[in-house]
XYZ file of C-alpha atoms in Angstrom:
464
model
C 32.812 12.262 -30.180
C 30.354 13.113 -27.521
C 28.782 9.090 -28.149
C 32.189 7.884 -27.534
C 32.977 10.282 -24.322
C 29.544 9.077 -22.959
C 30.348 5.481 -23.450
C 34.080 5.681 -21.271
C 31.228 7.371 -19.142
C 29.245 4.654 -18.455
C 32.243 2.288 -18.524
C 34.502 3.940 -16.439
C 32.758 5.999 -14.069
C 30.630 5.084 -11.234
C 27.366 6.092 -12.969
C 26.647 2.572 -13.551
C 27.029 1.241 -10.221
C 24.230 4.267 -9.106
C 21.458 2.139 -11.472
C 23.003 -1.270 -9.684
C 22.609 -0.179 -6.211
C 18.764 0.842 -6.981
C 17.979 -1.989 -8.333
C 19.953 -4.324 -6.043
C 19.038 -2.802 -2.755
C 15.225 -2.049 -3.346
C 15.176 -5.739 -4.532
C 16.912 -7.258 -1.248
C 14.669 -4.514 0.896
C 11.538 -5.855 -0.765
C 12.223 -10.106 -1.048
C 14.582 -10.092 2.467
C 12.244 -8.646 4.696
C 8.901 -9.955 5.405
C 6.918 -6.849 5.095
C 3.027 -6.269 4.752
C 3.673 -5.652 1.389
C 3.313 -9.154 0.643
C 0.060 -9.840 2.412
C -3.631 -8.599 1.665
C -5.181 -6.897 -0.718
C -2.791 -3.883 -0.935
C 0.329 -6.537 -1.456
C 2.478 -5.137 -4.266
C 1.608 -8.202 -6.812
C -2.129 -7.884 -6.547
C -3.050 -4.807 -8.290
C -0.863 -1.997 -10.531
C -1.618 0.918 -8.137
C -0.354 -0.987 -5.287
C 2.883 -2.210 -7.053
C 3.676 1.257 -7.753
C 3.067 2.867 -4.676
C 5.540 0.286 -2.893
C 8.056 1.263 -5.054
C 7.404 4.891 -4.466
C 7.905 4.134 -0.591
C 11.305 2.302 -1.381
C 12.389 6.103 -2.537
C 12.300 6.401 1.609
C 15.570 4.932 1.211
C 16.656 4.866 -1.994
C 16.594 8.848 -2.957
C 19.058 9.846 -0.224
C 21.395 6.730 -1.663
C 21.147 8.389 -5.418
C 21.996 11.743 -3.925
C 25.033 10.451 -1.970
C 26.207 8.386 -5.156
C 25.554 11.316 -7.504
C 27.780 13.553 -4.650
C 30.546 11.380 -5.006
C 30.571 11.451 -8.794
C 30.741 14.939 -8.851
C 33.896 14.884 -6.524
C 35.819 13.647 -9.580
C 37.624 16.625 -10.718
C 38.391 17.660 -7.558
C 39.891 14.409 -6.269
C 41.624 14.256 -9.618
C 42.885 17.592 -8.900
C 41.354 18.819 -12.452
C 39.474 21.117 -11.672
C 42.085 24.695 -12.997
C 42.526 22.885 -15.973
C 39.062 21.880 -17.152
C 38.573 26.077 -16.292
C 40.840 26.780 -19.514
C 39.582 23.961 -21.828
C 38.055 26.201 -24.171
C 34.587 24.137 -24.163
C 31.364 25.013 -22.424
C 31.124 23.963 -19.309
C 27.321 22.860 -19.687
C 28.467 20.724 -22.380
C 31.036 19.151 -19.993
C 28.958 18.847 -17.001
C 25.780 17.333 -19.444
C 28.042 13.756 -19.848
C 28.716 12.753 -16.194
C 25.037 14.420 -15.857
C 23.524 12.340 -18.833
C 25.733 8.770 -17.769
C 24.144 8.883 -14.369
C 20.586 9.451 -15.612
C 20.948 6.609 -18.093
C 22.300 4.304 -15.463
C 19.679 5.202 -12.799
C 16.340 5.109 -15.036
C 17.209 1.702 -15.745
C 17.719 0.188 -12.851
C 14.387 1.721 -11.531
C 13.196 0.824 -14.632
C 13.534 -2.524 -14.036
C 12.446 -2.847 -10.863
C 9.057 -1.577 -12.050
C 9.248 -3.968 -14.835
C 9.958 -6.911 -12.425
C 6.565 -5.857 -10.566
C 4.816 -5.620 -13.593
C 5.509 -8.815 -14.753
C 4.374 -10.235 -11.226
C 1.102 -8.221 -11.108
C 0.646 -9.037 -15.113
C 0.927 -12.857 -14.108
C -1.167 -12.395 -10.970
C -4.947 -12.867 -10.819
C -6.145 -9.183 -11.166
C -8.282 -8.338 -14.297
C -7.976 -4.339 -13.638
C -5.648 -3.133 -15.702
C -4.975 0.755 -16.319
C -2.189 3.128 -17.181
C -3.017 5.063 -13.964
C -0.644 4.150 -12.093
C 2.825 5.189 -14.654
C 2.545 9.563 -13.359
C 3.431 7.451 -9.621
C 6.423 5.313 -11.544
C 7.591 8.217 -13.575
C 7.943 10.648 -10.821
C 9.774 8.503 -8.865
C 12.840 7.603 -11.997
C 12.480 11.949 -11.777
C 13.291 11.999 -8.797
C 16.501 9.632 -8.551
C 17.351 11.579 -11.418
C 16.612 14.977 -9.925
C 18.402 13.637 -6.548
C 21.240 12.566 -8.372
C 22.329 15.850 -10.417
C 21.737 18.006 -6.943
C 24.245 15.880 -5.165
C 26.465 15.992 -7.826
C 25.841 19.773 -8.058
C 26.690 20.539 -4.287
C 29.476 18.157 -4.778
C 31.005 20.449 -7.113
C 30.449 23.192 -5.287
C 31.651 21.958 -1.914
C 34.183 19.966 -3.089
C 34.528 17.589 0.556
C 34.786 14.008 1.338
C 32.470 14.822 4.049
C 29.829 16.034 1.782
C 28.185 12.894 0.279
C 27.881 11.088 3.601
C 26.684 14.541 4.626
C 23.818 14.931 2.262
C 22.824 10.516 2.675
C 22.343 11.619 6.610
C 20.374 14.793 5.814
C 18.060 13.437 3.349
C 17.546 10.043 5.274
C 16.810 12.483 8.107
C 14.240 14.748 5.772
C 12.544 11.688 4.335
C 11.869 9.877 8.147
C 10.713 13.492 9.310
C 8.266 13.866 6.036
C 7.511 10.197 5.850
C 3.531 9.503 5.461
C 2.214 6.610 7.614
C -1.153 4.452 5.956
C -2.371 3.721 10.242
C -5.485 6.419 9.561
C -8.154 6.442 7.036
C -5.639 7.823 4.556
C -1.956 8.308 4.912
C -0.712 11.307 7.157
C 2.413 12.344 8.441
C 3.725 14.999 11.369
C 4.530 17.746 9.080
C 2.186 19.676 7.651
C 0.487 17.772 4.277
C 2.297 20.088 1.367
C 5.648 19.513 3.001
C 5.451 16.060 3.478
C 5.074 15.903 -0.482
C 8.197 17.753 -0.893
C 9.442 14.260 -0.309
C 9.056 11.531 -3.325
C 8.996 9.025 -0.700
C 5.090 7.747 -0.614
C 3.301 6.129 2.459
C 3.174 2.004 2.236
C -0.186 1.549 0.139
C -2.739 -0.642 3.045
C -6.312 0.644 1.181
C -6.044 -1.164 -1.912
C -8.467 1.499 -3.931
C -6.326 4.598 -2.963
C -3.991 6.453 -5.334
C -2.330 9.407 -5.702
C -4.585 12.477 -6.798
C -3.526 15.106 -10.429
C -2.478 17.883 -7.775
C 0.489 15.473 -6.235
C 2.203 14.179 -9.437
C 1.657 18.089 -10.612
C 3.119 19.644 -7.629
C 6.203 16.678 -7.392
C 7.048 17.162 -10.637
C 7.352 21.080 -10.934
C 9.464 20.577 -7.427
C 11.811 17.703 -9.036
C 12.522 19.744 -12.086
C 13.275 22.969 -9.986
C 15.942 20.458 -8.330
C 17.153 19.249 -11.389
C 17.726 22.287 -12.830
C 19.794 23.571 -9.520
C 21.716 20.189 -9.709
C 23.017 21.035 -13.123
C 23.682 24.669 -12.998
C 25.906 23.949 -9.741
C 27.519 21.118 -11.829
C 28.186 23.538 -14.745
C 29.361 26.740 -12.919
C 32.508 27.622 -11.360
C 31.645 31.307 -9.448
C 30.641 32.099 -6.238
C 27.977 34.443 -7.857
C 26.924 32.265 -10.595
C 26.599 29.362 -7.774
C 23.898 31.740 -5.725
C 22.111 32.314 -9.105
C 21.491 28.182 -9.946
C 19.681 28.075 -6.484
C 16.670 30.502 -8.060
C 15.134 27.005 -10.109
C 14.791 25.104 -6.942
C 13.641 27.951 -5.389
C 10.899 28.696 -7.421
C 9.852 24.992 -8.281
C 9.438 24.497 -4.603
C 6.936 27.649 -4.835
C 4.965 26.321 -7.013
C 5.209 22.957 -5.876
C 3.695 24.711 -2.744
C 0.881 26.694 -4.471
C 0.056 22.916 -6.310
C 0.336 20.610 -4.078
C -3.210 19.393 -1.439
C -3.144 20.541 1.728
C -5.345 17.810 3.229
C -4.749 14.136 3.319
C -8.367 13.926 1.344
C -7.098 15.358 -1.552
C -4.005 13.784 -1.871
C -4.878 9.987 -1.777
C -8.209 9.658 -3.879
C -10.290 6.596 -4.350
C -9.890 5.254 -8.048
C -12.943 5.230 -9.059
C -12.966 2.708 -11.450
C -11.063 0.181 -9.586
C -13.826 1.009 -6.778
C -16.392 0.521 -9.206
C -18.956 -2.315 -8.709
C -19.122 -5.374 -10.966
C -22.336 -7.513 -10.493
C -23.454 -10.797 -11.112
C -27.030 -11.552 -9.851
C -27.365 -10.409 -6.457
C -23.574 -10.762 -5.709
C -21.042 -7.260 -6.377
C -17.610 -7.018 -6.029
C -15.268 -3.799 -6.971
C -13.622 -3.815 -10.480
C -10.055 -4.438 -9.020
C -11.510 -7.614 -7.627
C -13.553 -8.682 -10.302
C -11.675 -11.831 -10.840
C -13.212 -12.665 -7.615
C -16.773 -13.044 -8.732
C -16.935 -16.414 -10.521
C -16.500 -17.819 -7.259
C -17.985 -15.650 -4.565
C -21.547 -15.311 -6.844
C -22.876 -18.855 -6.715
C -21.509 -19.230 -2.937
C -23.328 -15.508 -2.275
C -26.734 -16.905 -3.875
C -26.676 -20.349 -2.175
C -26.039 -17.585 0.901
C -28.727 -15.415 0.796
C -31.245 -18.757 -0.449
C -30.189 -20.091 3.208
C -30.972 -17.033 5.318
C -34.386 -16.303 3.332
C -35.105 -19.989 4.841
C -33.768 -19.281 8.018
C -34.954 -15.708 8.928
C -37.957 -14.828 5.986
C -38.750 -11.684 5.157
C -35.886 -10.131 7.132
C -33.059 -11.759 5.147
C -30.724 -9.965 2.775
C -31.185 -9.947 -0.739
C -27.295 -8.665 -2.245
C -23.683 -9.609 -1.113
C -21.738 -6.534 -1.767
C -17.667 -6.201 -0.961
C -17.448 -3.393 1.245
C -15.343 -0.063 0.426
C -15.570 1.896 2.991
C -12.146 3.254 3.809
C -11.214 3.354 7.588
C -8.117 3.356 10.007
C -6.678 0.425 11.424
C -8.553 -0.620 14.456
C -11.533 1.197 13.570
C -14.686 -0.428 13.391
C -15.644 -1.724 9.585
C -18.677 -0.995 7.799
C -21.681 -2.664 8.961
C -24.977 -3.036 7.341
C -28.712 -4.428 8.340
C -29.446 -5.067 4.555
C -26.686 -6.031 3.013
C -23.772 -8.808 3.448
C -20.716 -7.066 3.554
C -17.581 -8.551 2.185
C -13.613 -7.885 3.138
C -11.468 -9.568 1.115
C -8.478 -8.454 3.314
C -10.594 -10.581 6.056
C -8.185 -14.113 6.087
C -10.955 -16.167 6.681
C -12.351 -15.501 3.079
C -9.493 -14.898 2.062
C -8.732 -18.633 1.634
C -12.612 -19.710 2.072
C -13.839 -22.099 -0.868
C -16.659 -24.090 -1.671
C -18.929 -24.705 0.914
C -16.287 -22.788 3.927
C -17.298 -19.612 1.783
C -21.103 -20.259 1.713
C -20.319 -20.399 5.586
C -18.646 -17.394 6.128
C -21.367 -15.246 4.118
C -24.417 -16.758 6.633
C -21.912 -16.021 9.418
C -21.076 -12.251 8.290
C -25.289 -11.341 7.841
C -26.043 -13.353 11.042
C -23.043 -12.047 13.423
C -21.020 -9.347 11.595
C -17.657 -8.343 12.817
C -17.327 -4.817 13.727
C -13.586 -5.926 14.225
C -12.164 -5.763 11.602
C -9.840 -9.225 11.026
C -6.986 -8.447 8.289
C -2.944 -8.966 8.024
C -2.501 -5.974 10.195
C -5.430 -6.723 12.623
C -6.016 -9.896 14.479
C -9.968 -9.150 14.663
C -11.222 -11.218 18.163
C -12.196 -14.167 18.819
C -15.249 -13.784 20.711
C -16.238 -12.577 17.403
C -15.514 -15.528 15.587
C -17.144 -17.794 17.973
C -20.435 -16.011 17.525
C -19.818 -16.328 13.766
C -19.402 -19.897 13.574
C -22.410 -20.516 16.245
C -24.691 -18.544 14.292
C -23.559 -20.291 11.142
C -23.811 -23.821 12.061
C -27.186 -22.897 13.423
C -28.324 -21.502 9.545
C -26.768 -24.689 8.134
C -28.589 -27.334 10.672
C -25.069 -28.514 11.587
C -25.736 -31.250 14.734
C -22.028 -30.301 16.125
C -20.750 -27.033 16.217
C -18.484 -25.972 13.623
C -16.080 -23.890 14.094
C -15.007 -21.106 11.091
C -11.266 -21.332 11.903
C -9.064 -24.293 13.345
C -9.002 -23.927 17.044
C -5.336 -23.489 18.244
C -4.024 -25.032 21.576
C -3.430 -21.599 23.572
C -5.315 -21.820 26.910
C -7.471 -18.737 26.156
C -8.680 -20.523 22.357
C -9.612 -23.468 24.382
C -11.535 -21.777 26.830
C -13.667 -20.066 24.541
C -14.374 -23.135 22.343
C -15.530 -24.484 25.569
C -17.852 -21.368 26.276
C -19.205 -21.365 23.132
C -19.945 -25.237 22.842
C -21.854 -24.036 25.761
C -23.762 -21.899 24.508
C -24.551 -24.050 20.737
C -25.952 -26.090 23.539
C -27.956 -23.735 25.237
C -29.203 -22.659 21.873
C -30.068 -26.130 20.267
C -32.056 -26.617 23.596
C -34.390 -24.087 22.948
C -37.749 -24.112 20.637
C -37.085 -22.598 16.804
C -38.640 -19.586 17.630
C -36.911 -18.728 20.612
C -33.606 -19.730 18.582
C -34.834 -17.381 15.696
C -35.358 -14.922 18.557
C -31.766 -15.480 20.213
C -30.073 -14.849 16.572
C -31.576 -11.899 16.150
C -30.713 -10.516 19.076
C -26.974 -11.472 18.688
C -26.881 -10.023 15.310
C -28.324 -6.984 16.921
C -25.393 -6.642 19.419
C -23.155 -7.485 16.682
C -24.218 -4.322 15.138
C -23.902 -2.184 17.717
C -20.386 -3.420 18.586
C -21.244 -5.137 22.061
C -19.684 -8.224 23.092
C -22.826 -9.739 24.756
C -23.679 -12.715 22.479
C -22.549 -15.107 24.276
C -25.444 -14.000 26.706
C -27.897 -13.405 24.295
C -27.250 -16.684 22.486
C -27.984 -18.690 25.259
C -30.913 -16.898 26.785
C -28.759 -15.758 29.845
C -29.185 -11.885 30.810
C -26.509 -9.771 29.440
C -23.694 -8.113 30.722
């Protein structure tokens, strides 16, 4: 009987269309809008972490949606006008409330589900070689928390039995989750509110540092929260008195308490580095993380053929190991540098799509004239620092023309540097090797230290 009941459920009720709507809308929000997501290394097909995380941040929007949807299912009896009779039906009313309750989860999980499985499929078919089960407690909480979400709206539903009350709770939760949302600018993801609040909401910050997950402590903490709302949901769904009403409010009550006592309090200890996606994978000289390992067929014979041309061009002081960097940092800050190693960003466009002989040229110009600014889907870098890079390149190389490391666009400003820093390649070519050896080192130097002086330097001018 209660197979059959749940079946009119899901084909009469509007439990179904809750799963729909998740799936539908997080799809259009994800393929209609040309988001970051879909760019870099922290784009949601690259690598498993990242794929769940954006669908975590999609709960920014779709949590308060399964809330309003689960409030209006549980304004059925009242709009039927049910509600004294269903009083007298000599049945539980857990057992009554646990179909509608049971329908909605079924529909929802699902439609989650396969948004998660459409991901999947895209990251499975993608070029990453990671793969772990790490990143399923971040997918799981979040189907708990549609659930969770859900139930409670139905819950208050029953209890405030009001056509104003689902568009009521949508507006208050889309409210709670813009006032709690996380934002990935700094080094890790941060918010306004205070750090254990902020995780009150399943809503995650958009993943930008592709080696970042979610810590134990969160999914812990989320989860003991979620079920403590769950819990509430139903018992409001399932009870009729005023009294009984105040009582369902202790599980929510006390799973926020211990969501509290569990959850970080510092941004540190909430997004962690994976360490073995951020472990190094070497081949000769040349190391790249694990996430990126599919990477190193490529970059190792282009890194050696590297580091063989700067041994000729600068002797004993040349670099003996290409490394990717993984240094985490906030957007606009300064990357890592080094004076011994050749630091690699694959978020950097102009490896990014580098091959063959352009990639051997963008490692001599990264040891010879690193970029403190950082260049990346978010970040636009500068150009002064890529005309250094592709002078002090072409000089490793022996180029006769100067060759630049990126196709020069018509604005008035690109054209006027490519005509400073033809120049200076002059300047440069015109003096004796040693004195070139000399000028390249200097440049590098200022490169280092963040100054924006080797123009100057290059061409033997005093600097600024």
């Amino acid at each position: 009987m209660n197979r059959r009941v749940l079946r009119i459920e899901l084909k009469r009720s509007l439990a179904p269309w809750a799963g729909a709507v998740v799936l539908g809308g997080a799809l259009a929000l994800v393929h209609l809008i040309d988001g970051s997501w879909w760019r870099g290394t922290g784009r949601w097909t690259s690598q498993w972490t990242s794929m769940a995380l954006l669908t975590r941040m999609l709960l920014a929007y779709l949590w308060p949606l399964a809330v309003g949807l689960g409030a209006v299912q549980g304004l059925r009896d009242s709009r039927s006008r049910m509600t004294e009779l269903l009083t007298i039906v000599p049945r539980p009313a857990w057992r009554r409330a646990a179909l509608p309750a049971g329908a909605t989860a079924i529909a929802l999980v699902p439609g989650f589900g396969l948004l998660v499985l459409w991901g999947a499929v895209r990251v499975a078919l993608g070029p990453t070689t990671h793969t772990h089960l790490g990143w399923l407690p971040i997918s799981l909480v979040a189907a708990l928390a549609l659930v969770a979400g859900a139930l409670f709206g139905m819950g208050v539903a029953r209890a405030l039995p009001s056509v104003l009350t689902p568009p009521a709770l949508v507006v208050l939760l889309l409210l709670a989750t813009v006032l709690l949302q996380q934002h990935a600018d700094g080094e890790r993801p941060t918010g306004l509110a205070p750090n254990r609040l902020s995780l009150l909401s399943p809503a995650v910050a958009e993943p930008r540092e592709m080696l970042l997950t979610l810590s134990g402590s969160v999914h812990l903490g989320q989860t003991l929260w979620l079920l403590g709302l769950l819990a509430t949901g139903f018992a409001l769904l399932a009870t009729a008195t005023a009294r009984a009403r105040l009582l369902a409010l202790a599980p929510v009550l006390a799973g926020a308490a211990l969501a509290l006592l569990v959850l970080p309090a510092h941004p540190r200890d909430t997004y962690v580095v994976d360490r073995t996606a951020a472990a190094l994978v070497c081949d000769g000289p040349v190391c790249v993380t694990e996430a990126h390992r599919s990477r190193l067929p490529d970059l190792a014979p282009r890194g050696e053929e590297a580091l063989r041309l700067l041994h000729d061009a600068l002797g004993d002081r040349a670099p003996d190991s290409v490394r990717e960097g993984t240094a985490l940092r906030a957007l606009i800050e300064h990357r890592e540098l080094s004076d011994d190693v050749v630091l690699v960003d694959f978020d950097d466009p102009l490896i990014a799509r580098a091959k063959g002989e352009e990639l051997t040229r963008f490692l001599l110009a990264q040891r010879l004239a690193p970029n403190g600014n950082a260049r990346s889907d978010r970040e636009s870098g500068d150009l002064h620092g890529v005309l250094t890079q592709s002078i002090a390149a072409s000089w490793a190389l022996g180029d006769r023309a100067l060759e630049p490391l990126e196709k020069p666009t018509h604005e008035e400003y690109v054209r006027k540097g490519w005509e400073e820093a033809e120049a200076t390649w002059q300047k440069l070519m015109s003096a004796p090797a040693a004195e070139q050896r000399s000028r390249i080192a200097g440049a590098r130097a200022a490169s280092l230290s963040c100054r924006y002086d080797q123009f100057e330097v290059l061409g033997g001018e005093t600097s600024r």
